[in-house]
Amino acid sequence: MNRKLFVIDFTAILPYGHNASGVKYFSDFYGTEFHEIYPVVCKALPDTVDFIDQDARQAPYLYTRNMIKSIIPASKSIFNWSTESSVNLRFFRKYIHKMCGVDCFELIAVRFFKKLLEEHAVNKDDAFFFHSASYYEVCGLLGALNKRRLEDWPKIHFRFINVMENANINNNGYRNITRMLHRHFKRQTNENIRKVSISSEVPSYTERLMRDTGGSAIITPYPPMPLPTENNRDDVFTVAALGAGREDKGFFRLKNIIDTFFQNYPQARARFILQSVDQSSIIDNYEQSHYISQLLATPNVEILQHTMTAEDMDYQFSRANLVILPYDPVIYANRGSAILMEAIGKKVPVLATKGCGFSEYINLFDNGALCASNEDFADQIYKVITTDKKKLADKCDAAREKHLEYFNNYYSKVWA
Amino acid sequence: MGMKICFIGHKKHTQTRSSDFFLNEFRDEDIDTYFIDESNYDIFTGIEKEAYDLAICWQYDFLAQAFLARNIPTVVIPMYDGSFGYPRNHWKLLRGARIVNFSWWLHALCMKSQLDTMHVTYYPNPSDYDQVDFDNGLNGFLWQRRPGEVNWRTVVADVSDGQLDKLHLHTAMDDSDAINYLPTKIEKDHYNITTSEWFERKGDLNRVVDQSNIFFAPRRAEGIGMALLEAMSRGMMCIVHDEPTHNEYIANWINGVLYYAHHPVRIDLSNAEKMGRRARQCVFEGHHQWVQNIPSMKDFILSTPKPNTKIIKGFEPRRCLAREFFIDKNYTKKLTRL
């Protein structure tokens, strides 16, 4: 009997970011455990993402167009009902929902999974893995399997990262997901068959999921990243704030941190490289635009593009001596950080805000420090600069090893 | 010989030479320069005879339409002081052209209009300038180009408030017909103000500037801000109105000071030397970056594709014109004269 695994991500549509690369990573990671692997990404994923096969591009795009409007132009044609570009589809969807209470994107998701199950004759030996589960993926697959007997279900693992769970027509997807899963876990307990399992990226969110679904959940951290292809560090200590700049990622705190650092430690020789915000979206906001122009004028600051390819990101990591993550602890209370995990994988120490979902990893892997304020960030940056290089490198080596061990330990439990 | 390029710039730039640094980078190409002013937009009869591979519109962004309609690959280099206030549809009319922006604010605006844009920051070579000294007190320099925007009284009475030992006032104005606002003899003696008028040679002006160490930006906004960049290169403390491109070069209280010229307040000049030296250091770093970015900028410009005639020749320009007619008649007038 051939065991098939479907690694699915409906949101893998952008040529950058972690969605498409996540599908590729987990397809390879589980390659030895299954006979056939079927990665599934959005059908509009640009061809430039050459590590994903054309056959894998089949999923509909069921989310807001804000994220993709720069790469897929909107279409107002009445003949175009594509989920990626049609403006009319999104317009009528709202009215249909108001009139009948039906979200047509849910129907599209269910239909997609029914077709997939039928085409591949999916049976109980097969499995589905969602590395960053979204609302429509959960409701689509559970809806498509609903009429099957539980024992005939394939194994399903939803890994939640607290990003796309809410993204439905009312922005209350998380509540609906946990209700669905709650009902399902009850059914699993009654029939004593375990088919669906869940996990999350950070401990705090895992606890919340367990509480809300009434089931068990495990922690599945971000996969280990390869070391940078080359070392581009020079004699100037480079502090990097990577990942698309956003307010919740502390982008608008950075100038204060930099100014405080140079004010308190004028003798320090350091350079800051910062990934920018989406500049076109802030030009109407005078304060934010002024902030960027002031960052441009600040000495020892280099501003990078808002979006970067994996190669560019790899290059920036290869320049960095330290990564800072001054994220908002309220918004990130239950979220992980791919940049943190990349930094661990690439052996770069990290400073992050106290109280974020991912902050515990820094204590656990001991590859940096947590900071409570901008002053604290400035002090800790100086502390890292003055730390013995060999000692720092040893800590980063140990953190990478710990992460690998931790990762293998938890991911082995996914299909248990 | 490389591409045949048509470069359109403002007549005034033949005097200020503010586009020379850019033109120098294209000296290997076959480039024809046309420096025109508002009274002479009718250059297209001459241009049409030449088969240009590329047109570069420096500051005259609205001329791009005429090149695009003639199916010539077009690069536009708008300037913040001239173009930031243009209506939204102005930017739509530039679709099909490539834009090179020296101001981040314009770049963001172009990005919002989904134009093919690139942002570059120019810094001159600071080695061409000597560091000014601060041993002989605080000596201010103001080129009073537009007295309505920044004038000597704002500078000596409000901003420096008695901290300046001397102020040199260069009085050549942008609009030579306008009435200048000059200090009286009593005021000159009281504030220790010296004055000069138009110099035929730039070297004469440079000699005057070299004797000062505090630079007051003469205008509220700039396209690039050559005067400011030269002052930063000299290691002068720069005091500038808080508007682009000033605020893209001066980080407040780090390498200079930003203020509001329409609401001036006293600025403490005790750290002038420190800020001046930091400004010069910024120019060293910035120039290094600029030199590194030149190949990508040239590549971006020289690889400009032919415009999509569907966009250009459709009714969009006319529709935009009709819409703008009710908003900005002067703007429409400029376009209809092409």
mmCIF file of N, CA and C in Angstrom, chain B residues 207-279:
data_model
loop_
_atom_site.group_PDB
_atom_site.id
_atom_site.type_symbol
_atom_site.label_atom_id
_atom_site.label_comp_id
_atom_site.label_asym_id
_atom_site.label_seq_id
_atom_site.Cartn_x
_atom_site.Cartn_y
_atom_site.Cartn_z
ATOM 1 N N ARG B 207 34.884 80.366 -1.557
ATOM 2 C CA ARG B 207 35.815 80.996 -0.616
ATOM 3 C C ARG B 207 35.058 81.629 0.552
ATOM 4 N N VAL B 208 33.906 82.228 0.236
ATOM 5 C CA VAL B 208 33.094 82.854 1.288
ATOM 6 C C VAL B 208 32.518 81.773 2.218
ATOM 7 N N VAL B 209 32.028 80.710 1.585
ATOM 8 C CA VAL B 209 31.415 79.635 2.392
ATOM 9 C C VAL B 209 32.465 78.988 3.300
ATOM 10 N N ASP B 210 33.678 78.823 2.773
ATOM 11 C CA ASP B 210 34.737 78.166 3.549
ATOM 12 C C ASP B 210 35.086 78.913 4.842
ATOM 13 N N GLN B 211 34.761 80.204 4.878
ATOM 14 C CA GLN B 211 35.069 80.973 6.096
ATOM 15 C C GLN B 211 33.976 80.837 7.158
ATOM 16 N N SER B 212 32.889 80.151 6.795
ATOM 17 C CA SER B 212 31.780 79.979 7.754
ATOM 18 C C SER B 212 31.773 78.553 8.274
ATOM 19 N N ASN B 213 31.053 78.320 9.354
ATOM 20 C CA ASN B 213 30.936 76.952 9.871
ATOM 21 C C ASN B 213 29.504 76.564 10.261
ATOM 22 N N ILE B 214 28.596 77.505 10.145
ATOM 23 C CA ILE B 214 27.180 77.169 10.377
ATOM 24 C C ILE B 214 26.428 77.460 9.078
ATOM 25 N N PHE B 215 25.747 76.427 8.554
ATOM 26 C CA PHE B 215 25.049 76.594 7.281
ATOM 27 C C PHE B 215 23.545 76.626 7.513
ATOM 28 N N PHE B 216 22.907 77.648 6.968
ATOM 29 C CA PHE B 216 21.445 77.726 7.025
ATOM 30 C C PHE B 216 20.913 77.439 5.625
ATOM 31 N N ALA B 217 20.048 76.429 5.500
ATOM 32 C CA ALA B 217 19.528 76.077 4.171
ATOM 33 C C ALA B 217 18.680 77.225 3.642
ATOM 34 N N PRO B 218 18.878 77.588 2.378
ATOM 35 C CA PRO B 218 18.205 78.766 1.852
ATOM 36 C C PRO B 218 16.743 78.553 1.479
ATOM 37 N N ARG B 219 16.332 77.292 1.303
ATOM 38 C CA ARG B 219 14.949 77.036 0.882
ATOM 39 C C ARG B 219 14.314 76.030 1.820
ATOM 40 N N ARG B 220 12.987 75.983 1.754
ATOM 41 C CA ARG B 220 12.301 75.045 2.648
ATOM 42 C C ARG B 220 12.388 73.613 2.146
ATOM 43 N N ALA B 221 12.355 73.432 0.832
ATOM 44 C CA ALA B 221 12.439 72.077 0.271
ATOM 45 C C ALA B 221 13.429 72.087 -0.878
ATOM 46 N N GLU B 222 13.967 70.920 -1.173
ATOM 47 C CA GLU B 222 14.954 70.820 -2.244
ATOM 48 C C GLU B 222 14.674 69.604 -3.112
ATOM 49 N N GLY B 223 15.214 69.641 -4.321
ATOM 50 C CA GLY B 223 15.130 68.466 -5.185
ATOM 51 C C GLY B 223 16.188 67.462 -4.772
ATOM 52 N N ILE B 224 17.409 67.910 -4.700
ATOM 53 C CA ILE B 224 18.504 67.090 -4.152
ATOM 54 C C ILE B 224 19.108 67.831 -2.957
ATOM 55 N N GLY B 225 19.397 69.088 -3.123
ATOM 56 C CA GLY B 225 19.959 69.865 -2.021
ATOM 57 C C GLY B 225 21.470 69.950 -2.121
ATOM 58 N N MET B 226 21.958 70.397 -3.268
ATOM 59 C CA MET B 226 23.404 70.443 -3.496
ATOM 60 C C MET B 226 24.117 71.335 -2.474
ATOM 61 N N ALA B 227 23.508 72.483 -2.172
ATOM 62 C CA ALA B 227 24.147 73.411 -1.240
ATOM 63 C C ALA B 227 24.308 72.754 0.131
ATOM 64 N N LEU B 228 23.270 72.053 0.547
ATOM 65 C CA LEU B 228 23.326 71.358 1.840
ATOM 66 C C LEU B 228 24.414 70.288 1.820
ATOM 67 N N LEU B 229 24.469 69.520 0.726
ATOM 68 C CA LEU B 229 25.447 68.435 0.644
ATOM 69 C C LEU B 229 26.879 68.976 0.653
ATOM 70 N N GLU B 230 27.055 70.129 0.005
ATOM 71 C CA GLU B 230 28.388 70.737 0.010
ATOM 72 C C GLU B 230 28.748 71.219 1.417
ATOM 73 N N ALA B 231 27.751 71.770 2.102
ATOM 74 C CA ALA B 231 27.996 72.225 3.476
ATOM 75 C C ALA B 231 28.315 71.047 4.395
ATOM 76 N N MET B 232 27.578 69.945 4.222
ATOM 77 C CA MET B 232 27.851 68.743 5.022
ATOM 78 C C MET B 232 29.262 68.235 4.720
ATOM 79 N N SER B 233 29.633 68.273 3.438
ATOM 80 C CA SER B 233 30.973 67.801 3.054
ATOM 81 C C SER B 233 32.063 68.638 3.710
ATOM 82 N N ARG B 234 31.763 69.922 3.936
ATOM 83 C CA ARG B 234 32.758 70.798 4.569
ATOM 84 C C ARG B 234 32.786 70.609 6.088
ATOM 85 N N GLY B 235 31.873 69.805 6.606
ATOM 86 C CA GLY B 235 31.804 69.606 8.054
ATOM 87 C C GLY B 235 31.175 70.780 8.771
ATOM 88 N N MET B 236 30.289 71.529 8.064
ATOM 89 C CA MET B 236 29.593 72.647 8.721
ATOM 90 C C MET B 236 28.405 72.093 9.500
ATOM 91 N N MET B 237 28.011 72.790 10.534
ATOM 92 C CA MET B 237 26.769 72.406 11.202
ATOM 93 C C MET B 237 25.627 72.946 10.339
ATOM 94 N N CYS B 238 24.691 72.046 9.978
ATOM 95 C CA CYS B 238 23.628 72.439 9.049
ATOM 96 C C CYS B 238 22.304 72.608 9.788
ATOM 97 N N ILE B 239 21.671 73.741 9.566
ATOM 98 C CA ILE B 239 20.362 74.005 10.182
ATOM 99 C C ILE B 239 19.386 74.177 9.020
ATOM 100 N N VAL B 240 18.438 73.261 8.934
ATOM 101 C CA VAL B 240 17.592 73.201 7.737
ATOM 102 C C VAL B 240 16.118 73.077 8.106
ATOM 103 N N HIS B 241 15.275 73.568 7.210
ATOM 104 C CA HIS B 241 13.830 73.429 7.415
ATOM 105 C C HIS B 241 13.459 71.952 7.294
ATOM 106 N N ASP B 242 12.524 71.523 8.150
ATOM 107 C CA ASP B 242 12.173 70.108 8.224
ATOM 108 C C ASP B 242 11.260 69.707 7.063
ATOM 109 N N GLU B 243 11.828 69.541 5.917
ATOM 110 C CA GLU B 243 11.075 69.057 4.758
ATOM 111 C C GLU B 243 12.070 68.341 3.841
ATOM 112 N N PRO B 244 11.584 67.402 3.015
ATOM 113 C CA PRO B 244 12.518 66.743 2.086
ATOM 114 C C PRO B 244 13.146 67.754 1.116
ATOM 115 N N THR B 245 14.309 67.507 0.618
ATOM 116 C CA THR B 245 15.130 66.362 0.950
ATOM 117 C C THR B 245 16.016 66.629 2.187
ATOM 118 N N HIS B 246 15.839 67.818 2.801
ATOM 119 C CA HIS B 246 16.665 68.121 3.987
ATOM 120 C C HIS B 246 16.585 67.011 5.027
ATOM 121 N N ASN B 247 15.330 66.604 5.327
ATOM 122 C CA ASN B 247 15.186 65.626 6.415
ATOM 123 C C ASN B 247 15.567 64.205 5.996
ATOM 124 N N GLU B 248 16.003 64.040 4.744
ATOM 125 C CA GLU B 248 16.535 62.739 4.328
ATOM 126 C C GLU B 248 18.056 62.694 4.487
ATOM 127 N N TYR B 249 18.646 63.860 4.703
ATOM 128 C CA TYR B 249 20.098 63.925 4.904
ATOM 129 C C TYR B 249 20.457 64.289 6.341
ATOM 130 N N ILE B 250 19.607 65.100 6.983
ATOM 131 C CA ILE B 250 19.921 65.565 8.336
ATOM 132 C C ILE B 250 19.066 64.806 9.345
ATOM 133 N N ALA B 251 19.729 64.043 10.213
ATOM 134 C CA ALA B 251 19.030 63.383 11.322
ATOM 135 C C ALA B 251 19.071 64.371 12.492
ATOM 136 N N ASN B 252 17.904 64.738 12.953
ATOM 137 C CA ASN B 252 17.791 65.837 13.903
ATOM 138 C C ASN B 252 18.673 65.672 15.143
ATOM 139 N N TRP B 253 19.502 66.662 15.409
ATOM 140 C CA TRP B 253 20.435 66.724 16.541
ATOM 141 C C TRP B 253 21.525 65.657 16.487
ATOM 142 N N ILE B 254 21.666 65.004 15.353
ATOM 143 C CA ILE B 254 22.752 64.026 15.218
ATOM 144 C C ILE B 254 23.825 64.591 14.287
ATOM 145 N N ASN B 255 23.410 64.901 13.045
ATOM 146 C CA ASN B 255 24.397 65.500 12.129
ATOM 147 C C ASN B 255 23.923 66.874 11.644
ATOM 148 N N GLY B 256 23.050 67.486 12.399
ATOM 149 C CA GLY B 256 22.503 68.794 12.048
ATOM 150 C C GLY B 256 21.196 69.005 12.810
ATOM 151 N N VAL B 257 20.525 70.090 12.495
ATOM 152 C CA VAL B 257 19.267 70.355 13.215
ATOM 153 C C VAL B 257 18.164 70.687 12.212
ATOM 154 N N LEU B 258 16.986 70.127 12.470
ATOM 155 C CA LEU B 258 15.801 70.442 11.666
ATOM 156 C C LEU B 258 14.969 71.462 12.436
ATOM 157 N N TYR B 259 14.413 72.411 11.748
ATOM 158 C CA TYR B 259 13.530 73.372 12.406
ATOM 159 C C TYR B 259 12.427 73.768 11.429
ATOM 160 N N TYR B 260 11.454 74.502 11.932
ATOM 161 C CA TYR B 260 10.386 74.974 11.058
ATOM 162 C C TYR B 260 10.633 76.453 10.764
ATOM 163 N N ALA B 261 10.919 76.763 9.512
ATOM 164 C CA ALA B 261 11.260 78.142 9.153
ATOM 165 C C ALA B 261 10.080 79.088 9.383
ATOM 166 N N HIS B 262 8.866 78.558 9.318
ATOM 167 C CA HIS B 262 7.701 79.413 9.545
ATOM 168 C C HIS B 262 7.396 79.531 11.043
ATOM 169 N N HIS B 263 8.092 78.764 11.846
ATOM 170 C CA HIS B 263 7.894 78.841 13.291
ATOM 171 C C HIS B 263 9.254 78.647 13.960
ATOM 172 N N PRO B 264 10.174 79.598 13.727
ATOM 173 C CA PRO B 264 11.546 79.377 14.206
ATOM 174 C C PRO B 264 11.670 79.503 15.726
ATOM 175 N N VAL B 265 12.516 78.683 16.294
ATOM 176 C CA VAL B 265 12.803 78.757 17.736
ATOM 177 C C VAL B 265 14.322 78.788 17.920
ATOM 178 N N ARG B 266 14.774 79.131 19.109
ATOM 179 C CA ARG B 266 16.205 79.192 19.374
ATOM 180 C C ARG B 266 16.809 77.791 19.316
ATOM 181 N N ILE B 267 17.926 77.670 18.615
ATOM 182 C CA ILE B 267 18.615 76.381 18.509
ATOM 183 C C ILE B 267 19.969 76.501 19.195
ATOM 184 N N ASP B 268 20.244 75.563 20.097
ATOM 185 C CA ASP B 268 21.499 75.582 20.836
ATOM 186 C C ASP B 268 22.656 75.171 19.906
ATOM 187 N N LEU B 269 23.639 76.047 19.766
ATOM 188 C CA LEU B 269 24.737 75.770 18.831
ATOM 189 C C LEU B 269 26.002 75.268 19.539
ATOM 190 N N SER B 270 25.871 74.883 20.814
ATOM 191 C CA SER B 270 27.080 74.512 21.557
ATOM 192 C C SER B 270 27.736 73.229 21.024
ATOM 193 N N ASN B 271 26.953 72.359 20.363
ATOM 194 C CA ASN B 271 27.538 71.125 19.815
ATOM 195 C C ASN B 271 27.803 71.231 18.320
ATOM 196 N N ALA B 272 27.923 72.455 17.838
ATOM 197 C CA ALA B 272 28.029 72.678 16.391
ATOM 198 C C ALA B 272 29.172 71.888 15.765
ATOM 199 N N GLU B 273 30.323 71.910 16.383
ATOM 200 C CA GLU B 273 31.495 71.259 15.788
ATOM 201 C C GLU B 273 31.285 69.742 15.694
ATOM 202 N N LYS B 274 30.749 69.194 16.774
ATOM 203 C CA LYS B 274 30.522 67.745 16.825
ATOM 204 C C LYS B 274 29.551 67.323 15.714
ATOM 205 N N MET B 275 28.475 68.095 15.585
ATOM 206 C CA MET B 275 27.473 67.751 14.574
ATOM 207 C C MET B 275 28.038 67.941 13.168
ATOM 208 N N GLY B 276 28.837 68.992 13.008
ATOM 209 C CA GLY B 276 29.448 69.242 11.704
ATOM 210 C C GLY B 276 30.365 68.103 11.291
ATOM 211 N N ARG B 277 31.176 67.640 12.227
ATOM 212 C CA ARG B 277 32.104 66.544 11.915
ATOM 213 C C ARG B 277 31.337 65.268 11.580
ATOM 214 N N ARG B 278 30.233 65.067 12.311
ATOM 215 C CA ARG B 278 29.417 63.878 12.041
ATOM 216 C C ARG B 278 28.785 63.975 10.645
ATOM 217 N N ALA B 279 28.389 65.203 10.277
ATOM 218 C CA ALA B 279 27.781 65.404 8.944
ATOM 219 C C ALA B 279 28.791 65.037 7.865
#
